Coordinates of C-alpha atoms in Angstrom, one line a residue:
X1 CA 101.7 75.2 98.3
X2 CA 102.6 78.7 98.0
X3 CA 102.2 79.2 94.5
X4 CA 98.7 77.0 94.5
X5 CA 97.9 79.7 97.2
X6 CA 98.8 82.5 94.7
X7 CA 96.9 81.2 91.9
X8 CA 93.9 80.8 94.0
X9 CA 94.0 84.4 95.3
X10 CA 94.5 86.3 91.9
X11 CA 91.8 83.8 90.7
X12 CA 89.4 86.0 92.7
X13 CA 90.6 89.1 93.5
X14 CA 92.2 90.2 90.3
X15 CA 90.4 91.0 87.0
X16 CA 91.3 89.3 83.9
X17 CA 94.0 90.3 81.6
X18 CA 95.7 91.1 85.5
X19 CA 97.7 94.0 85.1
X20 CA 100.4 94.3 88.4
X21 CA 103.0 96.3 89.7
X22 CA 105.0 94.7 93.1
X23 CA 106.7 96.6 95.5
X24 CA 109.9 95.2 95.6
X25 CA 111.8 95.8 98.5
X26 CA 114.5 93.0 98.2
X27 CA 113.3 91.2 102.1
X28 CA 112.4 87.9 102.1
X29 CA 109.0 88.4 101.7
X30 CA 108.9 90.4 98.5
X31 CA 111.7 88.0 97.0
X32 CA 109.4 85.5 97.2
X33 CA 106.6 87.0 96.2
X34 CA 109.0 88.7 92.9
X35 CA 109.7 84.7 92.3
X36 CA 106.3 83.3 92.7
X37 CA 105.4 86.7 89.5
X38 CA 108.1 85.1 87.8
X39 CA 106.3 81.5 87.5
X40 CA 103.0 83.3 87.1
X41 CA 103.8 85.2 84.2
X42 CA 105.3 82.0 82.4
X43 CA 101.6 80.1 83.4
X44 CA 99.9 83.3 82.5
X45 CA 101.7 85.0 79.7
X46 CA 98.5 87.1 79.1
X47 CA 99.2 89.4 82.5
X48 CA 101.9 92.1 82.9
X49 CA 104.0 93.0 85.6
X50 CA 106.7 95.9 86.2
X51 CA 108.5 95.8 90.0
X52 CA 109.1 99.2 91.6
X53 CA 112.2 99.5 94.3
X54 CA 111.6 102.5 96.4
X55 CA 115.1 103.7 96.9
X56 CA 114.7 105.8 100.9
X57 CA 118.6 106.5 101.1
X58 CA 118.5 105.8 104.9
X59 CA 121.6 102.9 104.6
X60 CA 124.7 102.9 103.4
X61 CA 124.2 99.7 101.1
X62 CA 120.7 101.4 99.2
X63 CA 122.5 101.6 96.1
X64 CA 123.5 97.7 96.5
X65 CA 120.1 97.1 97.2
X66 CA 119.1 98.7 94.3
X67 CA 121.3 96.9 92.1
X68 CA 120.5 93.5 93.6
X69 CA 116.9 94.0 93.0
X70 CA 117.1 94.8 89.5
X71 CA 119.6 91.5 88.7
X72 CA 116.3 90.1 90.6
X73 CA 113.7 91.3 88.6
X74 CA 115.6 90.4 85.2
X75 CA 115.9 86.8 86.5
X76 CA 112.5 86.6 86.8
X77 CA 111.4 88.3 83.3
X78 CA 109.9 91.1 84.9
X79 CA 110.8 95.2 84.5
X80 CA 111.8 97.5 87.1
X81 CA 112.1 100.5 88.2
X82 CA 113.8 102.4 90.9
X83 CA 112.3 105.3 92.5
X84 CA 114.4 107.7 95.4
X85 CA 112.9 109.5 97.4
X86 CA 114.0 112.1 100.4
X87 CA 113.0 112.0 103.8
X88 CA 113.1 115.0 106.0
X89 CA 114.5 113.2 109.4
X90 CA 114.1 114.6 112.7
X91 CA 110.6 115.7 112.3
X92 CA 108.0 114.2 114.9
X93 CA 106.6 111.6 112.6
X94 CA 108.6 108.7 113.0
X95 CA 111.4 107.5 110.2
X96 CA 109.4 104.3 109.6
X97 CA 105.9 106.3 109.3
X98 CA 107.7 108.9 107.1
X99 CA 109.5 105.8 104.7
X100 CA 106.0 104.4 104.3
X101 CA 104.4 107.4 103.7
X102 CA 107.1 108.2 100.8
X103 CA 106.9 104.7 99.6
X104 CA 103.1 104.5 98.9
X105 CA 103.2 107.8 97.5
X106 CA 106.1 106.6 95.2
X107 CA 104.3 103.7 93.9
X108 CA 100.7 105.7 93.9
X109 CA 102.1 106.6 90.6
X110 CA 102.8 103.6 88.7
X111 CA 98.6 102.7 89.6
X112 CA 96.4 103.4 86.5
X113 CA 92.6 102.4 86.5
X114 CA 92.6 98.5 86.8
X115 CA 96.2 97.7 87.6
X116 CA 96.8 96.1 91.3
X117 CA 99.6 96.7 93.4
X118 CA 101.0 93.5 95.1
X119 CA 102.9 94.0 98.9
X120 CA 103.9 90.6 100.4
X121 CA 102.7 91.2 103.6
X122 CA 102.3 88.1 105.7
X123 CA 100.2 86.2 109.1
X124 CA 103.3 87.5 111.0
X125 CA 103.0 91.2 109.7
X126 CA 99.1 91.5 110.7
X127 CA 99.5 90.0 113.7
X128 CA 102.5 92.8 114.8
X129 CA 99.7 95.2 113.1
X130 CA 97.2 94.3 115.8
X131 CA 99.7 94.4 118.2
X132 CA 100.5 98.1 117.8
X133 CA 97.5 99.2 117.4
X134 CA 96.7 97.5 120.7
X135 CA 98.9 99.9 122.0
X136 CA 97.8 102.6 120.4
X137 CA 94.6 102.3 122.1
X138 CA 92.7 101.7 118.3
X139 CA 89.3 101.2 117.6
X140 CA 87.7 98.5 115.6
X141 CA 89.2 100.8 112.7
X142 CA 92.9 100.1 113.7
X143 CA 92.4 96.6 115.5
X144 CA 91.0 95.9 111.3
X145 CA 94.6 96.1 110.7
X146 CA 95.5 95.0 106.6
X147 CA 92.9 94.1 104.1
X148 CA 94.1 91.3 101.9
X149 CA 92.7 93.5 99.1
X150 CA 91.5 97.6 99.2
X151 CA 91.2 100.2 96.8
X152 CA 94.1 101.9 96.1
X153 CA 95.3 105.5 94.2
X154 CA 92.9 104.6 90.7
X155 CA 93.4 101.0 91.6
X156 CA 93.9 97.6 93.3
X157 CA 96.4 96.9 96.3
X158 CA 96.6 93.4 97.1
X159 CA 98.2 91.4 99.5
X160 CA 98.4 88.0 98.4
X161 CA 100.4 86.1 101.0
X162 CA 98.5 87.5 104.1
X163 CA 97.2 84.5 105.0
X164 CA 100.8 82.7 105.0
X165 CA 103.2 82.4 108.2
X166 CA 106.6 83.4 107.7
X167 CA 107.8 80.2 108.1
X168 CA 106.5 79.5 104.9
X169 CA 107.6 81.7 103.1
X170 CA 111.7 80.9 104.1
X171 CA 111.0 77.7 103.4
X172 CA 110.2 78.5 99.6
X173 CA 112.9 80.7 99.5
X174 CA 115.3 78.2 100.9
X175 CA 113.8 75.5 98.8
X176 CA 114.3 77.6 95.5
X177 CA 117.7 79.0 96.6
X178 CA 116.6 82.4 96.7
X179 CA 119.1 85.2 98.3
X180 CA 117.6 88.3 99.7
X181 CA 118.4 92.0 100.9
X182 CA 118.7 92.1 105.3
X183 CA 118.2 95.4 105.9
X184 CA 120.4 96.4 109.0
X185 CA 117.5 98.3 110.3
X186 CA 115.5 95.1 110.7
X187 CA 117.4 94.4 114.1
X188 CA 117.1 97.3 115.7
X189 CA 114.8 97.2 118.5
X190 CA 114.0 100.6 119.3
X191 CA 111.5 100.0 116.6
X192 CA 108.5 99.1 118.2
X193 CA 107.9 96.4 115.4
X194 CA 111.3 95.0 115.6
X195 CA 110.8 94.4 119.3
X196 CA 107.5 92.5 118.8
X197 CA 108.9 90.2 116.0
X198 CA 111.9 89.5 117.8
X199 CA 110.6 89.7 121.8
X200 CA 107.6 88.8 122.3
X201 CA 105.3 87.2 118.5
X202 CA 107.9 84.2 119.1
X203 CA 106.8 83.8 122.6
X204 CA 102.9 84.3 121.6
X205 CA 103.3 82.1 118.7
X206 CA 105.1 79.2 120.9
X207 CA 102.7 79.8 123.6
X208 CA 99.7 79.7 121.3
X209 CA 100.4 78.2 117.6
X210 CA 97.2 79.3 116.4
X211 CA 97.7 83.0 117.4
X212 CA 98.0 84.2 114.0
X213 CA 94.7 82.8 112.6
X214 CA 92.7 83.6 115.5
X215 CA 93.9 87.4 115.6
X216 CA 93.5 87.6 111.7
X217 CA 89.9 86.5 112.3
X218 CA 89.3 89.0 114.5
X219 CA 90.8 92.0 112.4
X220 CA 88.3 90.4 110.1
X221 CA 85.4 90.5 112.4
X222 CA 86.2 94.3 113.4
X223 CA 86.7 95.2 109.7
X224 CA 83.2 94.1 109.3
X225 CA 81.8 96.0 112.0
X226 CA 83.7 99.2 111.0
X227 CA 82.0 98.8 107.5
X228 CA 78.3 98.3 108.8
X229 CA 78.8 101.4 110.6
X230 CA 79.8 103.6 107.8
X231 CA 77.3 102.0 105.6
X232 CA 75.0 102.8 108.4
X233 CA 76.0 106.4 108.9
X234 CA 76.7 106.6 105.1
X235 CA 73.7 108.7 104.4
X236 CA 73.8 110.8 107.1
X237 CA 77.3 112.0 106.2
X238 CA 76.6 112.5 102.5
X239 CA 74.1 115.0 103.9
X240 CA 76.6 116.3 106.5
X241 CA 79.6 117.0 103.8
X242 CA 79.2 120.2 101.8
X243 CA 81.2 120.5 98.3
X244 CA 83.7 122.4 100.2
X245 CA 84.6 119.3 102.3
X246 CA 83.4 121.4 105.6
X247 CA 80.7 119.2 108.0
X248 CA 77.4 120.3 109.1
X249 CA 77.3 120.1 112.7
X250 CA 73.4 120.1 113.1
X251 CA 73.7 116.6 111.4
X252 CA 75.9 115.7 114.5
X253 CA 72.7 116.4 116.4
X254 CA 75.2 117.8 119.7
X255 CA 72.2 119.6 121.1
X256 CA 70.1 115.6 121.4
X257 CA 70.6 113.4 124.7
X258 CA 73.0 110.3 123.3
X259 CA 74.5 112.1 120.4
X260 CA 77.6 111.8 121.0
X261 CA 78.9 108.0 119.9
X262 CA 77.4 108.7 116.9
X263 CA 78.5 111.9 116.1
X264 CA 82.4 111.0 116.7
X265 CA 81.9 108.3 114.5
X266 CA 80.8 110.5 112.0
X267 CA 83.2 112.6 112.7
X268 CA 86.1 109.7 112.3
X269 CA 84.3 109.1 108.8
X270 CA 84.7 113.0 108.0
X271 CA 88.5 112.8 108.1
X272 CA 88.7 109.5 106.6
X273 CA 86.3 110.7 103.7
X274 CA 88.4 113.8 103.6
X275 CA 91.9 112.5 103.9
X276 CA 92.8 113.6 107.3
X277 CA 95.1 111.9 109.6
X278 CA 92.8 110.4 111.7
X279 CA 92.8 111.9 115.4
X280 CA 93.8 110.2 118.9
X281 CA 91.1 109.4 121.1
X282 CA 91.8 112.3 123.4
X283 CA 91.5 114.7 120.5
X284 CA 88.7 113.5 119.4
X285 CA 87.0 114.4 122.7
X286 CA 88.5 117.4 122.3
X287 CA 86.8 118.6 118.5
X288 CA 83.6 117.1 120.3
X289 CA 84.1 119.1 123.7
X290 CA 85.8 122.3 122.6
X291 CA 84.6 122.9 118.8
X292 CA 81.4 121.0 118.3
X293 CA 79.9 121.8 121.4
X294 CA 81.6 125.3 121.5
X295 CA 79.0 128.0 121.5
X296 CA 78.1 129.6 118.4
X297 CA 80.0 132.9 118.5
X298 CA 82.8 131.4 119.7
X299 CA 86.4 130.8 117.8
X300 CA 87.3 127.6 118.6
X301 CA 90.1 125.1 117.5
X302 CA 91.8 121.6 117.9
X303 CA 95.2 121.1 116.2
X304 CA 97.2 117.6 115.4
X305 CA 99.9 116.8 112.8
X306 CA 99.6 119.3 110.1
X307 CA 95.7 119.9 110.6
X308 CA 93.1 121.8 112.7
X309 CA 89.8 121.7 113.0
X310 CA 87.8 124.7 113.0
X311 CA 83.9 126.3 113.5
X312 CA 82.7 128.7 111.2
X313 CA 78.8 129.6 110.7
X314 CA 77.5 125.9 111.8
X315 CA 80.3 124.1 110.2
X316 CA 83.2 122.0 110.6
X317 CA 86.5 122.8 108.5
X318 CA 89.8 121.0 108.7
X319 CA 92.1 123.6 108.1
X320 CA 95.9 123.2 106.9
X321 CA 98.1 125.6 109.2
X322 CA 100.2 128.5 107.1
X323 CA 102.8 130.3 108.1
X324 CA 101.6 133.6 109.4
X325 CA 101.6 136.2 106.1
X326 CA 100.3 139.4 108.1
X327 CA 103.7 140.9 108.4
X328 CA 104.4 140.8 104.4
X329 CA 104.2 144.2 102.4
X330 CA 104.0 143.2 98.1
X331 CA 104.9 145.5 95.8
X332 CA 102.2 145.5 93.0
X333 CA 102.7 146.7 89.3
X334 CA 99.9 147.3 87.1
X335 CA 99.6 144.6 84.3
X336 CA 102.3 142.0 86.4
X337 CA 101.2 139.0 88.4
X338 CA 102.4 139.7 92.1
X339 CA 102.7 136.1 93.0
X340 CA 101.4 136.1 97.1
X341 CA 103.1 134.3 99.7
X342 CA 102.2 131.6 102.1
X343 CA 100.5 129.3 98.7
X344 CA 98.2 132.2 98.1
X345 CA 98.6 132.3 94.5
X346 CA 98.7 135.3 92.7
X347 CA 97.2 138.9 92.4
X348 CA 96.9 140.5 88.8
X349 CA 95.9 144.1 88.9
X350 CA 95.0 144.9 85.3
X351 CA 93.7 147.4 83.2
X352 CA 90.3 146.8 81.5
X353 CA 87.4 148.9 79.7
X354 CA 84.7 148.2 81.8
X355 CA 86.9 147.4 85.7
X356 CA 86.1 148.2 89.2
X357 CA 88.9 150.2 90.0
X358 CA 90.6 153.6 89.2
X359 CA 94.2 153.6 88.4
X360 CA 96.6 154.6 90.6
X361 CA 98.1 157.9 91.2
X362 CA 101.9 158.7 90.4
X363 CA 102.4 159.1 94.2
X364 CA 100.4 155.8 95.1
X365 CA 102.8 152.9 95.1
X366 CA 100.5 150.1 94.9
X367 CA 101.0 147.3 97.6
X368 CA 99.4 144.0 98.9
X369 CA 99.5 143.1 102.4
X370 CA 97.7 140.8 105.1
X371 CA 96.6 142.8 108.3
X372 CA 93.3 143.7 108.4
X373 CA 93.5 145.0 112.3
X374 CA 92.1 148.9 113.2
X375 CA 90.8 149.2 109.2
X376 CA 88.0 150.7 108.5
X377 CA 86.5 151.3 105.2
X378 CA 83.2 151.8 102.9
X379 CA 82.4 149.1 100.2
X380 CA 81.3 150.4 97.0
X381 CA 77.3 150.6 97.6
X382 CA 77.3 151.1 101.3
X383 CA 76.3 153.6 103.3
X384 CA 79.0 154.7 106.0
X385 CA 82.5 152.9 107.3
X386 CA 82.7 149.8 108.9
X387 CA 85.2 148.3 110.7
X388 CA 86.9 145.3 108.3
X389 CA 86.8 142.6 110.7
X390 CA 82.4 143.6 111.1
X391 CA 83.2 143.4 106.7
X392 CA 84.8 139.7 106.6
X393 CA 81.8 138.5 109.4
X394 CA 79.0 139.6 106.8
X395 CA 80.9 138.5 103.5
X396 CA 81.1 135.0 105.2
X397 CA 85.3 134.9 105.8
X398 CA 86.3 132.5 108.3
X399 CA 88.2 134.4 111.0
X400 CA 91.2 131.9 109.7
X401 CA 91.2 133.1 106.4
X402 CA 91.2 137.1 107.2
X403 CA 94.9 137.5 108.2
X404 CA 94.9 135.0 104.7
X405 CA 92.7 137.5 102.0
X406 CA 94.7 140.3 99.6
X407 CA 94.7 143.6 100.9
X408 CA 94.9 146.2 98.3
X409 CA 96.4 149.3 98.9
X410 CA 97.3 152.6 96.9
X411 CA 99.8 154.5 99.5
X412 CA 99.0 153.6 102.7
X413 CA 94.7 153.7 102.2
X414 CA 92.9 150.5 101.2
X415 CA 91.7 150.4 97.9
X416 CA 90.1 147.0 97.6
X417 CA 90.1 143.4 99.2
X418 CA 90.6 140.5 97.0
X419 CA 87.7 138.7 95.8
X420 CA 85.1 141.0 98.1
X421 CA 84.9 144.5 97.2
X422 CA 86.3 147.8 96.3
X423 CA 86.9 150.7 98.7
X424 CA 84.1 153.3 97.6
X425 CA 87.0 156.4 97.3
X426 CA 88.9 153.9 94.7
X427 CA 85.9 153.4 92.5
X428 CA 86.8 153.7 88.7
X429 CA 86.3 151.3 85.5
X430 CA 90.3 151.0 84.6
X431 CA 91.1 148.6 86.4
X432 CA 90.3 144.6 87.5
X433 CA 91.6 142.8 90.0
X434 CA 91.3 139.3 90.0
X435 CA 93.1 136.6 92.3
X436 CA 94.6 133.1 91.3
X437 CA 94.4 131.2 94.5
X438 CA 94.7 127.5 94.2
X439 CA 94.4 126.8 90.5
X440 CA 91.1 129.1 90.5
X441 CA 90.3 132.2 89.7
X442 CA 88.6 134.5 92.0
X443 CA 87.3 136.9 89.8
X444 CA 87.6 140.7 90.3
X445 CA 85.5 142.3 92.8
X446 CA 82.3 141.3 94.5
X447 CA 80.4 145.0 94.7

């Protein structure tokens, strides 16, 4: 029954000549599913499949683990390969969200246009899925739980026993004499999905037999609704999203009586769309309350995991945080990269036949640095100094990204700011400056 069940998914959810890579943990459920490849390939010899063994290092017995799989995946006929990766433990993010999140990202790898990725998920996994996000508070979003199939890195990721109880699946295992990996871990219940599938989905699942169907229906029902909305609002945030990923907030119409529903889920959209971890409830009120509605001279921002959300000129931006660069003082040589801290790339000050800048003086050690407070300076062009920050608000630099832009000094005066302009005194054609900052080039000097 199981492999009929198999056969009938890959029958419609996979493209012919099926190209797959399984994640092979060693569990039950991805034994199984490693043996069910191993009869497929023989029906199908036509389709390919290579298993992947993310290797986390959290118990003592990995290596075994390792090794067992790989005696596995040659019994079956299929390749393997095992892939380690670190976790940095005692962060806030959970261990089981950080193994997860090293494990897709491990196996992202191995996806190449056309090839699906196959994760034995079961009935008895989605329904703990619900569960949490039950208490998590989720929306129709969450309560959607796991796809059977989704788009995946350049790919397919497929889940082809979702629709099969647990029960099932030992009973093929037993009936084929299968041995599998029991990870230690699995019995600890200060795991909040350990205590469901030992506490309480037995006493659902006795109480109710048809639990599992009738919660996978409605994670159906709510992924359906969750997709009518986006393609709903899908127009609406094509418009929204600039090519710099920020969001329009006149499209969230704050300013129209019953806005709001609809411009938090536009905003949820925006994060998904950009690949932002997507924001409790509470913060979402909070980008609503404090940054959308936030008036328009103001500075606002809303911070969770490693983002924030920021207002600059009418717009939205989801900011990564940096470690603070305003204290660092650079040397700079002419002719050498100065590579910038803080993932800033790198300054080159170079000298050139037709340049914005003079050369430096013997006594002018050349410096970058990162605190624009108290400056004041005139731009090539302009009449009279200015104060810098007055300088970054009419050259369109988010206040974020001030304490963030190269500061160019000769001694202890400003001679030029990266990517902007040069400091009228400093004036001269030997020099350009241009800035490397992630992978592009921000050409000399805007005069």
């Amino acid at each position: 029954m199981l492999y009929t069940s198999l056969e009938a998914c890959f029958a419609v959810a996979v493209e012919k000549p099926a190209r797959f890579v399984l994640a092979l943990s060693g569990g039950l459920d991805s034994r199984v599913l490693l043996h069910l490849m191993g009869r497929y390939l023989q029906a199908h010899p036509e389709a390919s499949c290579k298993a992947v063994h993310v290797h986390h290092g959290l118990s003592p017995n990995a290596d075994l683990w390792a090794e067992r799989c790989a005696d596995w995946a040659a019994e079956a006929g299929i390749s393997i390969e095992v892939e380690r990766v670190s976790l940095i433990l005692g962060k806030r993010m959970s261990v089981e969200q950080q193994a997860r999140d090293a494990r897709y990202a491990a196996l992202r790898d191995y996806i190449t246009p056309g090839t699906v990725l196959l994760t034995a998920q079961h009935a008895d996994d989605q329904l703990e899925t619900v569960l949490l996000a039950l208490k998590r508070g989720s929306g129709p979003a969450g309560l959607s739980a796991m796809p059977q199939r989704m788009a995946f890195a350049s790919g397919w990721l497929l889940r082809p026993l979702l629709d099969q109880p647990r029960i099932v699946i030992e009973q093929y295992a037993n009936e084929h004499r299968l041995d599998w990996i029991e990870d230690e871990s699995n019995s600890d219940e200060r795991y909040d999905r350990n205590f469901l599938r030992h506490q309480i989905t037995p006493l659902l699942n006795s109480r109710w037999p048809g639990i599992r169907k009738a919660v996978a229906r409605s994670a159906v029902l709510c992924g359906e609704q969750e997709a009518l909305l986006q393609e709903l609002l899908a127009e609406q945030l094509s418009q929204a999203i600039s090519a710099d990923q920020s969001l329009g907030i006149t499209h969230l119409n704050p300013d129209q009586p019953g806005s709001e529903r609809r411009g938090k889920a536009l905003l949820r959209f925006w994060f998904a769309a950009i690949g932002v971890k997507m924001p409790s409830q509470a913060q979402l009120e909070q980008v609503w309350h404090s940054v959308v509605l936030a008036k328009p001279d103001a500075n606002p921002k809303v911070c969770w995991g490693d983002a924030e959300v920021r207002r600059f000129r009418q717009r939205l931006y989801v900011v990564q945080p940096w470690p603070d660069a305003s204290g660092s003082i650079l040397p700079v040589s002419v002719n050498q990269h100065c590579h910038l801290p803080s993932s800033l790339g790198s300054l080159l000050l170079a000298e050139s036949e037709d340049g914005h800048l003079r050369l430096p003086l013997y006594n002018e050690p050349v410096s970058v640095r990162f605190e624009p407070a108290g400056l004041e300076v005139q731009p090539v062009g302009r009449v009279g100094k200015r104060k810098l920050k007055k300088l970054f608000q009419e050259y369109g630099v988010p206040s974020w990204q001030r304490r963030r832009t190269p500061l160019i000094f000769y001694g202890e005066e400003l001679a030029a700011v990266a990517g902007l302009f040069v400091v009228e005194a400093f004036a001269g054609k030997d020099c350009d400056l241009t800035w490397h900052y992630e992978q592009e080039k921000v050409h000399n000097i805007m005069t």
